[in-house]
XYZ file of C-alpha atoms in Angstrom:
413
model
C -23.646 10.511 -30.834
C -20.528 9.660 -32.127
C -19.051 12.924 -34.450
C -19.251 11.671 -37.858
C -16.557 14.760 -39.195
C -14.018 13.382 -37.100
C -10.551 12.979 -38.977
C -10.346 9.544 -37.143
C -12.139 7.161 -39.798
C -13.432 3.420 -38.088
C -13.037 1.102 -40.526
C -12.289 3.167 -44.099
C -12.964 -0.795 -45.956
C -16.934 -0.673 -44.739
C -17.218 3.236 -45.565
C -16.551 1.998 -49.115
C -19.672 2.438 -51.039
C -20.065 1.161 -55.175
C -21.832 4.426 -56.394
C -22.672 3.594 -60.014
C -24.776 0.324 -58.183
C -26.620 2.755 -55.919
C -27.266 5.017 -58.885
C -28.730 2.191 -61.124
C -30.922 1.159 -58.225
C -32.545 4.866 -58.307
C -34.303 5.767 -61.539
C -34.233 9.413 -60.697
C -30.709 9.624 -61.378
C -31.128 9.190 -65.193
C -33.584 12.014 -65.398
C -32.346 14.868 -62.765
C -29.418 15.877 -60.813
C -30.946 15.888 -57.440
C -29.898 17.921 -54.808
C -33.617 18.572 -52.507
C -33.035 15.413 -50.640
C -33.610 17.647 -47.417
C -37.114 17.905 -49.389
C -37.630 14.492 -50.642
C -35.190 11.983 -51.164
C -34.989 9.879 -54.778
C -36.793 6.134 -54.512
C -34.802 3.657 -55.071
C -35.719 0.512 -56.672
C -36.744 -1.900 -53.697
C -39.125 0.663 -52.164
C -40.674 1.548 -55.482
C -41.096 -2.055 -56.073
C -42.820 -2.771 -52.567
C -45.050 0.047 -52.972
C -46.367 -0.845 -56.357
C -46.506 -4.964 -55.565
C -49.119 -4.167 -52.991
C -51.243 -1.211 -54.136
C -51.911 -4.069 -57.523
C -52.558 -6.957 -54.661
C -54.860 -4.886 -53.428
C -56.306 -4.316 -56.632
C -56.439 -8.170 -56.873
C -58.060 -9.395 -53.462
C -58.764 -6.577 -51.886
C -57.865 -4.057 -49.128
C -57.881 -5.533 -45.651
C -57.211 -8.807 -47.284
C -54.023 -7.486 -49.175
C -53.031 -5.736 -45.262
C -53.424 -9.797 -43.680
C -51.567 -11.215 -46.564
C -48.330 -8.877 -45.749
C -48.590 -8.719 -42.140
C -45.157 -9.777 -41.799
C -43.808 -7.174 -44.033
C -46.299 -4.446 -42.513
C -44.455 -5.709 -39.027
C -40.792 -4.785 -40.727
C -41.458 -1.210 -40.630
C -41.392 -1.201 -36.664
C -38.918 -4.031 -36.863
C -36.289 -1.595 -38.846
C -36.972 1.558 -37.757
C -36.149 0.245 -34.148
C -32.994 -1.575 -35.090
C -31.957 1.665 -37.341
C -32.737 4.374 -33.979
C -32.044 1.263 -31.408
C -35.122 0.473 -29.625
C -37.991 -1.893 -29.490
C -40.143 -2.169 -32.540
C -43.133 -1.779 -29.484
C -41.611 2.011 -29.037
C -42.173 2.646 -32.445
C -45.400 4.262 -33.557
C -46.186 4.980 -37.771
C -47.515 8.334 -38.428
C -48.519 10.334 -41.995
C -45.750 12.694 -41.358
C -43.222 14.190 -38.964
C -45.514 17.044 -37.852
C -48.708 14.497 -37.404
C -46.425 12.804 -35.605
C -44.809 15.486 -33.524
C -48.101 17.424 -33.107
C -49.941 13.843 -31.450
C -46.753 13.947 -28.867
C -47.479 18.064 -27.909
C -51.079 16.290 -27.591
C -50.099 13.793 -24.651
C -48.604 16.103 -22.699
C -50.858 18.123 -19.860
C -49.725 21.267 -20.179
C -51.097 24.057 -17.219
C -50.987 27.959 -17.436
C -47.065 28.830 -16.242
C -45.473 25.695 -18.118
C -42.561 26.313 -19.870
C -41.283 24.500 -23.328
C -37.557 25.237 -23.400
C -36.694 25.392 -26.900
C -33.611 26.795 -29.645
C -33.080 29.597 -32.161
C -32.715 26.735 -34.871
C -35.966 24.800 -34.199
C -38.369 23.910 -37.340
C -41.345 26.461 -38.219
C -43.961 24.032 -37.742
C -42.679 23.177 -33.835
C -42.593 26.670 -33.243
C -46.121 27.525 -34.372
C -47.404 25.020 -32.263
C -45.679 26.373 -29.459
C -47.270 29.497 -30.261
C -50.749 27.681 -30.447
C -50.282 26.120 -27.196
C -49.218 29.421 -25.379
C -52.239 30.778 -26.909
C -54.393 27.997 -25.814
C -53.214 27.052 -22.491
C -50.878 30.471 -21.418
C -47.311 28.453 -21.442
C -43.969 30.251 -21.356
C -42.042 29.646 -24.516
C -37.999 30.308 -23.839
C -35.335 30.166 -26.632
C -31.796 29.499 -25.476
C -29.030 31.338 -26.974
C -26.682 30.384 -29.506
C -22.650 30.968 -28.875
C -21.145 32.991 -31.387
C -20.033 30.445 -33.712
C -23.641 29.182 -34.355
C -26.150 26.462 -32.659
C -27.103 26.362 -29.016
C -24.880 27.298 -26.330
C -25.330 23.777 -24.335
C -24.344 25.156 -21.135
C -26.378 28.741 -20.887
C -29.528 25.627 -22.248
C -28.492 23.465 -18.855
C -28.966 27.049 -16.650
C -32.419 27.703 -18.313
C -33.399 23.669 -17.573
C -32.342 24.841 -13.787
C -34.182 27.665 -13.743
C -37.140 27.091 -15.357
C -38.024 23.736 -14.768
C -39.323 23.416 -18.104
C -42.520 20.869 -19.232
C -40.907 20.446 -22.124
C -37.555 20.581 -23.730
C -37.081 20.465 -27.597
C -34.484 20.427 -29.912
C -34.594 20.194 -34.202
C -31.496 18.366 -34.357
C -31.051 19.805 -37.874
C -33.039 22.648 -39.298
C -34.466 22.581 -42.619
C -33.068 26.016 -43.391
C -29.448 25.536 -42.463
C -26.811 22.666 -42.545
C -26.723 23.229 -38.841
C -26.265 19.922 -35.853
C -27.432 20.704 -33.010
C -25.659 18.542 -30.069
C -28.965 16.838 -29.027
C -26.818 14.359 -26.759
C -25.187 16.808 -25.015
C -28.407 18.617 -24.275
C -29.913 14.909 -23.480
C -27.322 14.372 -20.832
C -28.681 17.380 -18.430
C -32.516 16.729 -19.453
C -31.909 12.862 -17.803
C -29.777 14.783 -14.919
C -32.628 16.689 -14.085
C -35.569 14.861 -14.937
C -37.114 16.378 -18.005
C -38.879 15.735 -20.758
C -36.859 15.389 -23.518
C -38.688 15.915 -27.757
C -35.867 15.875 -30.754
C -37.250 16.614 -34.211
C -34.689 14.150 -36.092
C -36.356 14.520 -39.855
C -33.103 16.040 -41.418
C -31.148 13.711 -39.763
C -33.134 10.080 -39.706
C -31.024 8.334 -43.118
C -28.075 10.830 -42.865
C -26.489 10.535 -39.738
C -26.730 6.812 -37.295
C -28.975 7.324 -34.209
C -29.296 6.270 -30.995
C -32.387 6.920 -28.810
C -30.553 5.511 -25.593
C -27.390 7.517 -26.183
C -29.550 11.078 -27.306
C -31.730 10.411 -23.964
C -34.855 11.854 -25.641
C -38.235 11.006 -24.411
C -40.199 11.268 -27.850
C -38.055 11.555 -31.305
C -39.995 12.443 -34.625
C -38.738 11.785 -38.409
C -40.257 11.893 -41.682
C -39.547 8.798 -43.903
C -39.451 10.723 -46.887
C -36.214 13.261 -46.875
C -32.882 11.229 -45.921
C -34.119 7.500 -45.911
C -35.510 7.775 -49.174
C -39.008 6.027 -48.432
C -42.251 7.327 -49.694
C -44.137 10.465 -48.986
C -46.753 10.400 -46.629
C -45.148 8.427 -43.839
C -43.082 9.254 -40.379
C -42.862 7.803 -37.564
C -43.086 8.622 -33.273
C -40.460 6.582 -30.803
C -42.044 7.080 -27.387
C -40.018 5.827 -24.443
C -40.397 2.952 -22.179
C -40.376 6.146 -19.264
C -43.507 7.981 -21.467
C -45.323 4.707 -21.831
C -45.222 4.178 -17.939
C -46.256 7.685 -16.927
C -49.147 7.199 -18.970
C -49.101 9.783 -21.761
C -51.249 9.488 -24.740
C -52.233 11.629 -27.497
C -55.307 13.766 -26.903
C -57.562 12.325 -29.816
C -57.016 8.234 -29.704
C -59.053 6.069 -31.443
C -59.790 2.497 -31.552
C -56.352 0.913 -32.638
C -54.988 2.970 -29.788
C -57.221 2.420 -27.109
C -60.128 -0.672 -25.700
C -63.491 0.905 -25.032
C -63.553 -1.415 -21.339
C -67.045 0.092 -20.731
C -69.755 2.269 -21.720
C -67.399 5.129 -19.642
C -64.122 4.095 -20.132
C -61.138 2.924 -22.056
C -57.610 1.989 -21.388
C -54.983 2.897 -23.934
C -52.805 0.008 -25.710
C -49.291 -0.319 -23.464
C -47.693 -0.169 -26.329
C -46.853 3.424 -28.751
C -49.135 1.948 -30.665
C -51.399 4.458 -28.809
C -50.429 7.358 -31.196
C -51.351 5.485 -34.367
C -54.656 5.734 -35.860
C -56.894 2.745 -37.138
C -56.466 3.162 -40.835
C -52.714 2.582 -42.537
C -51.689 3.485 -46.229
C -50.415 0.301 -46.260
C -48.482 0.422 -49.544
C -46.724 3.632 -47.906
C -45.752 1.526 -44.461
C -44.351 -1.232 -46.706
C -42.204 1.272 -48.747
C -41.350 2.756 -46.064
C -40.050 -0.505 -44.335
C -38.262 -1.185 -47.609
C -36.689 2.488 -47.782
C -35.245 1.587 -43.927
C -33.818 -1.596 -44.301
C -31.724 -0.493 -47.568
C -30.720 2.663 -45.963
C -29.232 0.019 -42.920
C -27.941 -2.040 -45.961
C -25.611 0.709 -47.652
C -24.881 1.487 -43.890
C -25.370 4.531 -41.632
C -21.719 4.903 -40.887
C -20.764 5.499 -44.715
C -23.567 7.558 -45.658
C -22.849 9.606 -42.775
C -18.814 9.740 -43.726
C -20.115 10.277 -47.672
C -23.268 12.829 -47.498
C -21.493 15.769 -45.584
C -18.304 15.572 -47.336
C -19.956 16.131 -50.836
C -21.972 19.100 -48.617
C -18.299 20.481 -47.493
C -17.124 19.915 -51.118
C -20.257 22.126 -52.661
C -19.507 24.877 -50.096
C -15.976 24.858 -50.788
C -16.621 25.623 -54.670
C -19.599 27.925 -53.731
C -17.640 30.014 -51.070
C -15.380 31.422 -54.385
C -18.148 32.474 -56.641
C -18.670 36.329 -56.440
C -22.220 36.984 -55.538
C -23.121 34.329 -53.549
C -23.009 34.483 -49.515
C -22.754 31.077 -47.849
C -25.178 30.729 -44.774
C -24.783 27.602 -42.916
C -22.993 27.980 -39.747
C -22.010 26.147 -36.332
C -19.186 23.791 -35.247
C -20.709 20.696 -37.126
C -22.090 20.431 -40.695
C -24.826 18.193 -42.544
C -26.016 17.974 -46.463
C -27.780 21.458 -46.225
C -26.080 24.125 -48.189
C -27.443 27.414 -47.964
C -26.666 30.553 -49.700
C -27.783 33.678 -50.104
C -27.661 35.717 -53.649
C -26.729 39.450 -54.637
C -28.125 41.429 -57.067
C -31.949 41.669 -58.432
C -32.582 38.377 -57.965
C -35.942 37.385 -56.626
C -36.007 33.868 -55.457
C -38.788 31.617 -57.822
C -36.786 33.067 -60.819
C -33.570 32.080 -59.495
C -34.956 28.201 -58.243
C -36.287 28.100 -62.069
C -33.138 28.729 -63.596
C -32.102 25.455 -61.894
C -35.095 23.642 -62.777
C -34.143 24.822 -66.554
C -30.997 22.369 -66.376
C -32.783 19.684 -64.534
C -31.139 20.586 -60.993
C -33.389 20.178 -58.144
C -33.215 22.561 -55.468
C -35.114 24.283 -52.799
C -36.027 27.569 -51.590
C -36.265 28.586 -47.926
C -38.065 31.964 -46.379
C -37.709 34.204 -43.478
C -41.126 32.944 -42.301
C -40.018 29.711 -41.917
C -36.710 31.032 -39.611
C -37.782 33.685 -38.253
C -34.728 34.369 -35.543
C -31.939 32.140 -37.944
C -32.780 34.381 -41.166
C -33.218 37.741 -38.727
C -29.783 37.084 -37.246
C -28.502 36.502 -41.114
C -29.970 39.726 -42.621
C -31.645 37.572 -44.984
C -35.300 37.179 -46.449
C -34.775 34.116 -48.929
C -32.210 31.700 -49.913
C -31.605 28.573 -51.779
C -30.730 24.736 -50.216
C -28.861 22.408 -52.145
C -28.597 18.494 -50.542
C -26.973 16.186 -51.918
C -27.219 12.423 -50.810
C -24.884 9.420 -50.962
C -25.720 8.676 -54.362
C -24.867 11.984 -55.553
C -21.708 12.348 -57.385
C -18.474 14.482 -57.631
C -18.802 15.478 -60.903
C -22.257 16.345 -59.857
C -21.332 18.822 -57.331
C -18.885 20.376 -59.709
C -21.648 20.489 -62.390
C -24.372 22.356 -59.437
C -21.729 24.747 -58.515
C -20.912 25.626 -62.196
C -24.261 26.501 -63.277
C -24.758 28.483 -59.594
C -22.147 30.569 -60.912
C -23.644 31.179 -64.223
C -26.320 32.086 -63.067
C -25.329 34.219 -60.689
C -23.115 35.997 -63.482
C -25.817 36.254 -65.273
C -27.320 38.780 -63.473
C -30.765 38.864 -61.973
C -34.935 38.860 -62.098
């Protein structure tokens, strides 16, 4: 992946973007200063619109008739997602969310007693607990490669662990949801493919913030949630499987009858498609919106939403690093659009996400629980994540960072 903080710009004309247009196409904007897009990004017009123009066909003619009318459209969502991740729109499969998605891949693979899942200090609290389920279940090894001292995984001690352990499985988050972390999921791609493993990236953070590649990661199976980054509606991810997984044969543990033909009374043969991880029954409104959210997202283009999104980041952590009180969290050699920070003093953390709320600032909160070795190795049990987005502002930033510091100096509840 091609490093998107680089002082060498391609093309500064077609990292242009017209801010106040992108604004008026996203109602949210008039009503809150937004800054959980790591959460849930704002709608913008065309998705809204897509969504609503087919829940009231449905109303009109009917479900399954409404689904046959916009077949084509229903199509677009594998049709953009691949050209957004480059792949085939037949590597593509829809899911409800990142973790249905990601937990129906852990399902295709035939894990034995002794396998190991090679894994980071950084990865998302959902992966992990599943890791923990399937050790539970099935007795496999789960081993956490260190970070360097800088922050994020130390590629190289990673590559010795692959060597050593042979591992089932090897996952990365490519960026937490607790940190503004990026992990080098390339790098870590290149010795997977030299050694022959199985390669899972959880891309949600990153899917509508940064361009991706499947081919130039090397990952087997990729997960992303629609909702965060690429601004589509909630309720909807999506699963790339590789041409490599489709040929070995994997498939999730519980398919159904859009993923599989019953052949006989005793047997079935899954679809050769990743249409094998979806499930009969579609929100349909949600695929469509979800279609819409991708194809605008490839219409402002990757390249300068991925110059824009982190520099506002850098420029919010540059104004928060000089207010007393607050400790800035995010570390590592690379940064996205999560700012974390920490806060001294009394302050317990609902209380401190409400005084936010109070001036129509969205935010997020983020607990030890949910980064267990990250927050252990920072000394911290809570702290706030602010993400701005490409449609964000300047004067925005300026305006968060303001009222962080007066609330800060404010003291504390």
């Amino acid at each position: 992946m091609r490093d998107h903080n680089s002082a060498t710009i391609p093309n500064p004309e077609a990292l242009q973007l017209d801010i106040a247009a992108l604004r008026a196409e996203t109602p949210g904007c008039r009503q809150v200063v937004h800054f959980n897009n790591a959460g849930c990004g704002l709608l913008a017009t065309p998705v809204l619109t897509a969504m609503v123009g087919h829940l009231n066909l449905e109303a009109r003619i009917g479900g399954y008739e409404a689904s046959a009318a916009r077949a084509d459209g229903v199509r677009g969502f594998y049709t953009e997602l691949a050209a957004l991740i480059n792949t085939a729109p037949e590597n593509i499969a829809f899911a409800g969310s990142a973790t249905h998605a990601y937990a129906n891949a852990l399902s295709s693979i035939p894990f034995e007693p002794g396998d190991t899942i090679l894994t980071t200090r950084d990865d998302f609290v959902s992966n992990q607990i599943a890791f923990l389920s399937l050790r539970k279940r099935f007795g496999v090894q789960i081993v956490h490669a260190p970070n360097t001292p800088e922050g994020g995984v130390d590629v190289e001690a990673m590559a010795r662990l692959m060597r050593a352990h042979r591992p089932r499985l090897v996952s990365v988050t490519h960026i937490p949801t607790n940190s503004g972390l990026v992990s080098p999921i390339a790098a870590i791609g290149r010795h997977c493919r030299e050694l022959d493993l199985l390669y899972l990236v959880d891309a949600c953070q990153s899917v509508g913030q940064y361009p991706l590649d499947v081919e130039e990661i090397g990952c087997d199976l990729l997960t992303a949630t629609c909702r965060k980054f690429l601004r589509g509606p909630r309720g909807s991810g999506f699963l790339y499987v590789s041409d490599r997984v489709l040929r070995i044969g994997y498939e999730p543990l519980f398919i159904d009858m859009h993923g599989a033909r019953w052949t006989a009374p005793g047997e079935y043969r899954p679809v050769g498609t990743a249409a094998r991880f979806e499930e009969w029954e579609f929100p349909y409104a949600t695929v469509l919106g979800s279609a819409a959210a991708t194809r605008y997202a490839r219409e402002v283009g990757l390249e300068a939403i991925a110059h824009r999104t982190p520099a506002l980041a850098a420029r919010l952590r540059d104004r928060l690093e000089t207010v007393p009180g607050v400790r800035l969290l995010d570390r590592g050699p690379r940064l996205a659009a999560l700012v974390t920070f920490a806060v001294d003093g009394a302050w317990q953390p609902q209380p401190f996400k409400e005084a936010l709320d109070a001036r129509k600032i969205n935010s997020a909160l983020s607990f030890r629980e949910f980064a267990q070795f990250d927050f252990g190795d920072k000394d911290v049990d809570w702290c706030l994540r602010l993400s701005p987005h490409y449609y964000n502002t300047e004067e925005e930033v300026e305006h968060v960072a303001d009222a962080v510091a007066e609330i800060v100096g404010g003291g504390g509840r």
